[in-house]
CSV table of C-alpha atoms in Angstrom, one decimal:
chain,number,residue,atom,x,y,z
A,29,MET,CA,26.7,3.9,-17.8
A,30,THR,CA,24.8,5.8,-20.3
A,31,LEU,CA,23.3,9.0,-20.8
A,32,SER,CA,20.6,9.1,-23.4
A,33,ARG,CA,19.0,12.9,-24.3
A,34,GLY,CA,16.7,13.6,-27.5
A,35,SER,CA,13.4,12.0,-27.9
A,36,VAL,CA,11.3,9.1,-28.5
A,37,GLN,CA,9.4,8.9,-31.8
A,38,ALA,CA,6.5,6.9,-32.8
A,39,GLY,CA,5.1,8.0,-36.1
A,40,GLU,CA,3.9,11.4,-35.7
A,41,GLN,CA,4.0,11.1,-31.7
A,42,ALA,CA,7.3,12.1,-30.1
A,43,GLU,CA,8.5,12.6,-26.3
A,44,ALA,CA,11.7,14.4,-25.0
A,45,VAL,CA,13.9,12.0,-23.1
A,46,CYS,CA,16.9,12.4,-20.6
A,47,ALA,CA,17.5,9.2,-19.2
A,48,LEU,CA,20.5,7.8,-17.3
A,49,ASP,CA,20.8,4.0,-17.5
A,50,LEU,CA,23.4,2.0,-15.2
A,51,THR,CA,24.2,-1.5,-16.5
A,52,LEU,CA,26.2,-3.9,-14.3
A,53,LEU,CA,28.8,-5.7,-17.0
A,54,SER,CA,30.5,-7.7,-13.9
A,55,GLY,CA,30.5,-7.6,-10.3
A,56,GLU,CA,28.0,-7.8,-7.6
A,57,VAL,CA,24.2,-6.2,-7.9
A,58,ARG,CA,24.8,-4.8,-4.4
A,59,ASP,CA,27.5,-2.7,-5.6
A,60,LEU,CA,25.4,-1.3,-8.4
A,61,TYR,CA,23.0,-0.1,-6.0
A,62,ALA,CA,25.5,1.6,-4.0
A,63,PHE,CA,26.7,3.2,-6.9
A,64,ALA,CA,23.4,4.4,-7.8
A,65,GLN,CA,22.9,5.7,-4.3
A,66,THR,CA,25.7,8.1,-4.7
A,67,LEU,CA,23.5,9.7,-7.5
A,68,SER,CA,20.2,9.8,-5.5
A,69,ASP,CA,20.6,13.4,-4.2
A,70,LEU,CA,20.7,14.7,-7.9
A,71,PRO,CA,17.5,15.9,-9.5
A,72,ILE,CA,16.8,12.4,-11.1
A,73,TRP,CA,14.5,9.7,-10.0
A,74,LEU,CA,13.7,6.1,-11.1
A,75,THR,CA,11.0,5.1,-13.2
A,76,GLY,CA,9.7,1.8,-14.5
A,77,GLU,CA,9.3,2.7,-18.0
A,78,THR,CA,12.3,1.6,-20.3
A,79,LEU,CA,13.1,3.9,-23.5
A,80,PRO,CA,11.6,1.0,-25.9
A,81,MET,CA,8.2,0.8,-23.6
A,82,ARG,CA,7.9,4.5,-24.3
A,83,GLY,CA,8.0,4.1,-27.7
A,84,VAL,CA,5.4,1.1,-27.7
A,85,ARG,CA,3.4,3.4,-25.6
A,86,LEU,CA,3.6,6.3,-27.9
A,87,ALA,CA,2.8,3.8,-30.8
A,88,LEU,CA,-0.2,2.3,-29.3
A,89,GLY,CA,-1.6,5.5,-27.4
A,90,GLN,CA,-2.0,3.8,-24.1
A,91,TYR,CA,-0.2,2.5,-21.2
A,92,ASP,CA,-0.3,-1.1,-19.9
A,93,GLU,CA,-2.4,-1.1,-16.9
A,94,ASP,CA,-1.9,-5.0,-16.3
A,95,VAL,CA,0.3,-4.3,-13.1
A,96,THR,CA,-0.4,-6.9,-10.9
A,97,VAL,CA,2.2,-8.3,-8.6
A,98,GLN,CA,4.1,-11.2,-9.7
A,99,PRO,CA,3.9,-13.7,-7.4
A,100,ALA,CA,7.2,-14.4,-5.5
A,101,PRO,CA,8.8,-18.0,-5.6
A,102,SER,CA,7.2,-20.5,-3.1
A,103,ILE,CA,8.3,-20.0,0.4
A,104,ALA,CA,9.6,-23.3,1.4
A,105,GLY,CA,10.3,-24.6,4.9
A,106,ASP,CA,14.1,-24.5,4.5
A,107,ILE,CA,13.8,-20.8,3.5
A,108,THR,CA,15.9,-18.3,5.2
A,109,VAL,CA,15.1,-15.3,6.6
A,110,GLY,CA,17.3,-13.3,4.3
A,111,GLU,CA,15.8,-15.1,1.3
A,112,GLY,CA,12.1,-14.5,2.4
A,113,TRP,CA,12.9,-10.8,3.0
A,114,SER,CA,14.4,-10.4,-0.3
A,115,GLN,CA,11.5,-12.1,-2.3
A,116,SER,CA,9.3,-10.1,-0.6
A,117,VAL,CA,10.9,-6.9,-1.0
A,118,ARG,CA,11.8,-7.7,-4.4
A,119,ALA,CA,8.0,-8.4,-5.4
A,120,PHE,CA,6.5,-5.1,-4.3
A,121,LEU,CA,9.5,-3.0,-5.4
A,122,THR,CA,9.0,-4.3,-8.8
A,123,LEU,CA,5.1,-3.7,-8.4
A,124,PHE,CA,5.8,-0.3,-7.4
A,125,LEU,CA,7.9,0.6,-10.4
A,126,ALA,CA,6.0,-1.5,-13.0
A,127,ALA,CA,2.6,0.8,-11.9
A,128,GLN,CA,4.2,4.1,-11.6
A,129,PRO,CA,4.1,5.2,-15.6
A,130,ALA,CA,0.4,4.3,-15.9
A,131,ALA,CA,-0.3,6.0,-12.6
A,132,GLU,CA,1.5,9.2,-13.5
A,133,HIS,CA,-1.1,9.3,-16.6
A,134,GLY,CA,-4.1,8.9,-14.6
A,135,SER,CA,-4.8,5.1,-14.6
A,136,VAL,CA,-7.1,4.5,-11.4
A,137,ASP,CA,-6.0,0.9,-11.0
A,138,ALA,CA,-2.4,1.9,-11.4
A,139,VAL,CA,-2.6,4.2,-8.5
A,140,HIS,CA,-4.1,1.8,-6.4
A,141,GLU,CA,-1.3,-0.9,-7.1
A,142,MET,CA,1.5,1.9,-6.1
A,143,ARG,CA,-0.5,2.2,-3.0
A,144,VAL,CA,-0.6,-1.3,-2.3
A,145,ALA,CA,2.9,-1.8,-3.0
A,146,VAL,CA,3.9,1.1,-0.3
A,147,ARG,CA,1.5,-0.6,2.2
A,148,ARG,CA,3.2,-4.1,1.8
A,149,LEU,CA,6.4,-2.7,2.0
A,150,ARG,CA,5.9,-1.0,5.3
A,151,THR,CA,4.2,-4.0,6.6
A,152,ILE,CA,7.1,-6.3,5.7
A,153,ARG,CA,9.6,-4.0,7.3
A,154,LYS,CA,7.1,-4.1,10.7
A,155,ALA,CA,7.1,-7.9,10.2
A,156,PHE,CA,10.8,-8.3,10.1
A,157,ARG,CA,11.6,-5.4,12.4
A,158,PRO,CA,12.7,-7.4,15.5
A,159,LEU,CA,15.4,-9.4,13.8
A,160,PHE,CA,17.5,-6.2,12.6
A,161,PRO,CA,19.1,-3.5,14.5
A,162,LYS,CA,16.9,-0.8,16.0
A,163,GLY,CA,16.1,2.2,13.6
A,164,ALA,CA,17.0,0.2,10.6
A,165,LEU,CA,15.2,1.5,7.5
A,166,ALA,CA,13.4,4.0,9.7
A,167,ASN,CA,14.2,6.8,7.1
A,168,GLU,CA,13.0,5.0,4.3
A,169,MET,CA,9.8,4.0,6.0
A,170,SER,CA,9.1,7.5,7.0
A,171,VAL,CA,9.2,8.2,3.1
A,172,PHE,CA,7.0,5.6,2.1
A,173,GLN,CA,4.7,6.9,4.9
A,174,GLN,CA,4.6,10.2,3.2
A,175,THR,CA,4.3,8.4,-0.2
A,176,GLY,CA,1.3,6.6,1.2
A,177,ARG,CA,-0.5,9.9,2.0
A,178,PHE,CA,-0.4,11.5,-1.6
A,179,LEU,CA,-0.8,8.2,-3.0
A,180,GLY,CA,-4.2,7.7,-0.8
A,181,ASN,CA,-5.3,11.3,-1.5
A,182,VAL,CA,-5.7,10.6,-5.2
A,183,ARG,CA,-7.0,6.8,-4.4
A,184,ASP,CA,-9.7,8.5,-1.8
A,185,TRP,CA,-11.2,10.7,-4.6
A,186,ASP,CA,-11.5,7.7,-7.2
A,187,VAL,CA,-13.3,5.6,-4.7
A,188,PHE,CA,-15.3,8.5,-3.7
A,189,GLN,CA,-16.4,8.8,-7.3
A,190,THR,CA,-16.5,5.4,-8.5
A,191,GLU,CA,-17.8,3.2,-5.2
A,192,ILE,CA,-18.9,5.7,-2.6
A,193,LEU,CA,-21.6,8.2,-4.5
A,194,PRO,CA,-23.3,5.3,-6.4
A,195,ALA,CA,-23.8,3.5,-3.3
A,196,TYR,CA,-25.3,6.4,-1.3
A,197,VAL,CA,-27.2,8.6,-3.5
A,198,SER,CA,-29.0,9.0,-6.8
A,199,VAL,CA,-27.6,9.8,-10.2
A,200,ASP,CA,-29.2,13.3,-10.4
A,201,ILE,CA,-27.7,14.3,-6.7
A,202,THR,CA,-24.2,12.9,-7.7
A,203,ALA,CA,-23.4,14.9,-10.9
A,204,GLU,CA,-22.0,17.8,-9.3
A,205,PHE,CA,-20.3,15.4,-6.9
A,206,VAL,CA,-18.8,13.7,-9.5
A,207,GLN,CA,-17.4,16.8,-11.3
A,208,LEU,CA,-16.1,18.1,-7.9
A,209,ALA,CA,-14.3,14.8,-7.2
A,210,LYS,CA,-12.6,14.9,-10.8
A,211,GLU,CA,-11.3,18.4,-10.1
A,212,LYS,CA,-10.0,17.1,-6.7
A,213,ARG,CA,-8.2,14.3,-8.3
A,214,VAL,CA,-6.5,16.2,-11.0
A,215,SER,CA,-5.2,18.4,-8.3
A,216,ALA,CA,-4.1,15.3,-6.0
A,217,LEU,CA,-2.6,13.7,-9.6
A,218,ALA,CA,-0.6,16.7,-10.3
A,219,GLU,CA,0.9,16.7,-6.3
A,220,MET,CA,1.2,13.0,-6.8
A,221,ARG,CA,3.5,13.3,-10.0
A,222,GLN,CA,5.7,16.2,-8.5
A,223,LYS,CA,6.2,14.2,-5.4
A,224,LEU,CA,7.5,11.3,-7.0
A,225,THR,CA,10.3,13.2,-8.5
A,226,ASP,CA,11.8,13.9,-5.1
A,227,PRO,CA,15.4,12.3,-4.7
A,228,SER,CA,13.9,10.8,-1.3
A,229,ILE,CA,12.0,8.4,-3.0
A,230,THR,CA,14.8,7.1,-5.5
A,231,SER,CA,17.0,6.8,-2.6
A,232,THR,CA,14.6,4.5,-0.7
A,233,LEU,CA,13.6,2.3,-3.5
A,234,LEU,CA,17.7,1.9,-4.0
A,235,SER,CA,18.0,1.5,-0.5
A,236,LEU,CA,15.5,-1.4,-0.1
A,237,GLY,CA,16.9,-2.9,-3.5
A,238,GLN,CA,20.1,-2.8,-2.0
A,239,SER,CA,19.0,-4.8,0.8
A,240,THR,CA,17.3,-7.6,-1.0
A,241,GLU,CA,21.0,-8.2,-2.8
A,242,ASP,CA,22.6,-8.2,0.7
A,243,PRO,CA,20.5,-9.1,3.5
A,244,ALA,CA,23.1,-10.2,5.7
A,245,ALA,CA,24.2,-6.5,5.8
A,246,LEU,CA,20.8,-5.6,7.3
A,247,PHE,CA,20.2,-8.6,9.6
A,248,GLY,CA,23.4,-10.0,10.3
A,249,ALA,CA,24.8,-13.0,8.8
A,250,GLU,CA,23.4,-15.6,11.6
A,251,THR,CA,20.1,-14.3,11.5
A,252,ALA,CA,20.0,-13.7,7.6
A,253,ASP,CA,21.2,-17.6,7.3
A,254,ALA,CA,18.6,-18.7,9.9
A,255,LEU,CA,15.4,-20.5,8.9
A,256,LEU,CA,12.4,-18.5,8.6
A,257,GLU,CA,10.0,-21.0,9.9
A,258,ASP,CA,12.0,-20.7,13.2
A,259,HIS,CA,11.2,-17.0,13.6
A,260,ALA,CA,7.8,-17.0,11.7
A,261,PRO,CA,5.6,-17.6,14.9
A,262,VAL,CA,7.3,-15.0,16.9
A,263,LEU,CA,7.1,-12.4,14.3
A,264,LEU,CA,3.4,-13.3,13.9
A,265,ASP,CA,2.7,-13.1,17.3
A,266,ARG,CA,4.0,-9.8,17.9
A,267,MET,CA,1.7,-8.3,15.0
A,268,ALA,CA,-1.4,-10.4,16.5
A,269,ARG,CA,-0.9,-9.2,19.8
A,270,LYS,CA,-1.0,-5.6,18.6
A,271,VAL,CA,-4.4,-6.1,16.9
A,272,GLN,CA,-5.7,-7.8,20.1
A,273,HIS,CA,-4.6,-4.8,22.1
A,274,ARG,CA,-5.9,-2.2,19.7
A,275,GLY,CA,-9.1,-3.9,19.4
A,276,HIS,CA,-9.9,-4.5,23.2
A,277,HIS,CA,-13.4,-3.0,24.1
A,278,ILE,CA,-13.9,-2.7,20.5
A,279,GLY,CA,-17.6,-1.5,21.1
A,280,HIS,CA,-16.5,1.4,22.9
A,281,LEU,CA,-13.6,2.8,20.6
A,282,SER,CA,-13.3,6.0,18.8
A,283,ASP,CA,-13.4,6.3,15.0
A,284,ARG,CA,-9.5,7.3,15.3
A,285,GLN,CA,-8.9,3.8,17.6
A,286,LEU,CA,-11.0,1.8,15.1
A,287,HIS,CA,-9.1,3.1,12.3
A,288,ASP,CA,-5.9,2.0,14.2
A,289,VAL,CA,-7.3,-1.4,14.7
A,290,ARG,CA,-7.9,-1.6,11.0
A,291,LYS,CA,-4.2,-1.1,10.0
A,292,SER,CA,-3.2,-3.3,12.6
A,293,LEU,CA,-5.5,-6.1,11.2
A,294,LYS,CA,-4.4,-5.2,7.6
A,295,GLY,CA,-0.6,-5.6,8.9
A,296,LEU,CA,-1.3,-9.0,10.1
A,297,ARG,CA,-2.8,-10.1,7.3
A,298,TYR,CA,-0.4,-8.8,4.8
A,299,SER,CA,2.2,-10.5,7.4
A,300,ILE,CA,0.7,-14.0,7.0
A,301,GLU,CA,0.2,-13.9,3.4
A,302,SER,CA,3.8,-13.0,2.8
A,303,ILE,CA,4.7,-16.5,4.7
A,304,LEU,CA,1.8,-18.4,4.1
A,305,PRO,CA,3.5,-21.3,2.1
A,306,LEU,CA,5.0,-22.1,5.5
A,307,TYR,CA,1.8,-23.4,7.0
A,308,ARG,CA,-0.8,-25.8,5.5
A,309,GLY,CA,-4.2,-27.2,6.9
A,310,SER,CA,-7.7,-26.1,7.7
A,311,ARG,CA,-7.1,-24.1,10.6
A,312,VAL,CA,-5.0,-21.7,8.3
A,313,GLU,CA,-8.1,-21.3,6.0
A,314,THR,CA,-10.5,-20.6,9.0
A,315,TYR,CA,-8.0,-18.2,10.6
A,316,MET,CA,-7.7,-16.1,7.5
A,317,GLY,CA,-11.4,-16.1,6.6
A,318,HIS,CA,-12.1,-14.7,10.2
A,319,CYS,CA,-9.2,-11.8,9.5
A,320,LYS,CA,-10.9,-11.3,6.1
A,321,ASP,CA,-14.4,-11.0,7.3
A,322,LEU,CA,-13.4,-8.6,10.0
A,323,GLN,CA,-11.1,-6.6,7.4
A,324,ASP,CA,-14.0,-6.4,5.1
A,325,LEU,CA,-16.3,-4.7,7.8
A,326,PHE,CA,-13.6,-2.1,8.8
A,327,GLY,CA,-13.3,-1.5,4.9
A,328,ARG,CA,-16.7,-0.6,4.8
A,329,PHE,CA,-16.7,1.5,7.9
A,330,ASN,CA,-13.4,3.4,6.1
A,331,ASP,CA,-15.3,4.0,3.1
A,332,ALA,CA,-18.1,5.6,5.0
A,333,ALA,CA,-16.0,7.6,7.3
A,334,THR,CA,-14.0,8.8,4.0
A,335,ALA,CA,-17.3,9.7,2.3
A,336,GLU,CA,-18.4,12.2,5.3
A,337,ALA,CA,-14.7,13.4,5.5
A,338,LEU,CA,-14.5,14.4,1.9
A,339,VAL,CA,-18.1,15.6,1.4
A,340,ARG,CA,-17.4,17.8,4.7
A,341,GLN,CA,-14.5,19.4,3.0
A,342,ALA,CA,-16.5,19.8,-0.3
A,343,ILE,CA,-19.1,21.7,1.4
A,344,LYS,CA,-16.9,24.2,3.3
A,345,GLU,CA,-15.5,24.9,-0.3
A,346,ARG,CA,-18.7,24.9,-2.1
A,347,PRO,CA,-21.7,25.7,0.1
A,348,ASP,CA,-24.1,25.6,-2.7
A,349,LEU,CA,-23.6,21.7,-2.6
A,350,ALA,CA,-24.7,21.5,1.1
A,351,GLU,CA,-28.2,20.1,0.5
A,352,ALA,CA,-26.9,17.3,-1.5
A,353,GLY,CA,-23.9,17.0,0.7
A,354,ASN,CA,-25.9,16.6,4.0
A,355,ALA,CA,-27.8,13.6,2.3
A,356,ILE,CA,-24.8,12.0,1.6
A,357,VAL,CA,-23.2,12.6,5.1
A,358,HIS,CA,-26.5,11.3,6.8
A,359,MET,CA,-26.4,7.9,4.8
A,360,ALA,CA,-22.8,7.4,5.2
A,361,HIS,CA,-23.3,8.2,9.0
A,362,ARG,CA,-26.4,5.5,8.9
A,363,GLU,CA,-24.0,3.1,7.3
A,364,ARG,CA,-21.6,3.6,10.0
A,365,LYS,CA,-23.8,2.9,12.7
A,366,LYS,CA,-25.0,-0.6,10.9
A,367,ILE,CA,-21.5,-1.8,10.8
A,368,LEU,CA,-20.7,-0.9,14.4
A,369,LYS,CA,-23.6,-3.0,15.5
A,370,LYS,CA,-22.0,-5.9,13.5
A,371,LEU,CA,-18.6,-5.4,14.6
A,372,PRO,CA,-18.3,-6.7,18.4
A,373,LYS,CA,-19.7,-10.0,17.1
A,374,GLN,CA,-17.2,-10.5,14.2
A,375,TRP,CA,-14.5,-9.1,16.7
A,376,LYS,CA,-15.4,-11.9,19.1
A,377,ILE,CA,-15.4,-14.6,16.4
A,378,PHE,CA,-12.2,-13.3,15.3
A,379,SER,CA,-10.2,-13.0,18.6
A,380,LYS,CA,-11.4,-16.3,20.0
A,381,ASP,CA,-9.8,-17.9,17.1
A,382,VAL,CA,-6.3,-19.6,18.3
A,383,PRO,CA,-3.9,-18.4,15.5
A,384,PHE,CA,-2.8,-21.2,13.6
A,385,TRP,CA,1.3,-20.9,14.1
A,386,CYS,CA,0.6,-21.2,17.9
A,387,GLN,CA,-1.0,-24.8,17.6
């Protein structure tokens, strides 16, 4: 264990440092996680930026924003439940921490990657949930739910500024809204930075990391050593049934209910992608294509709904933006109506496709 206090310098640039490094010299990695957990209630937090990385960043004056997730080793037919869990969780923990430094300094892409990592980790837990004891990792997922919300707040203003406004209104109308979006993003980013230092997030990351080193402690030895391909159909079918249940009578659902369908569909797709190498063939490609087409429609619907919500919020705070804001709301509402007309047909195509894992 090493405590570093002082500063990192690169030329004329310097930054204060107070870092605690834990290094495993011998023994099991899971024991290192367990020890780190005993420190997680202290006012310290994990970061994806090492001291050398800080020096490079200061020297270059920029963050490395290329933080896409590294693919996990290919999932073969003989992979166990424990190995599948460990590979999937480890990949997105790595993404979360790798994106964090750039996200804290305002990178649009890095904020998005952190949000993706949180969503994927929550989905992985949902997919594997029937295989481990009831309530396991429930606190961790509650923390990640809150984390997703404050990351989503930053991301919403990013999308509003860079995608929604250009799509809905002319440049002269958007100018004041762009400025407002920038101000809102600065506020949301400050909240994100502050909340990322919460000990509960560090504790959650350490807990998930420990589970990847000792999956038998989570699943039980027998389940952890079982073949994933033997359980995959049941796990996927559970996710698919939830989508079908929520999407029943899709043409008559409220916005809130449609949002729930969208979340379940995204969870199903993420779950499939995490174990996709177990399956091959044209039926897989067809099913995934229908899933993606439907999800794209839901994504457009969500963007329009988000535009309406954010603009209405802005008008309450800035009544002088009402005229331009109402124009945006009108266009977003019209876009939602167009999507709602297309949705039942796309849903029918998806829902009638027999899942490939059932064949």
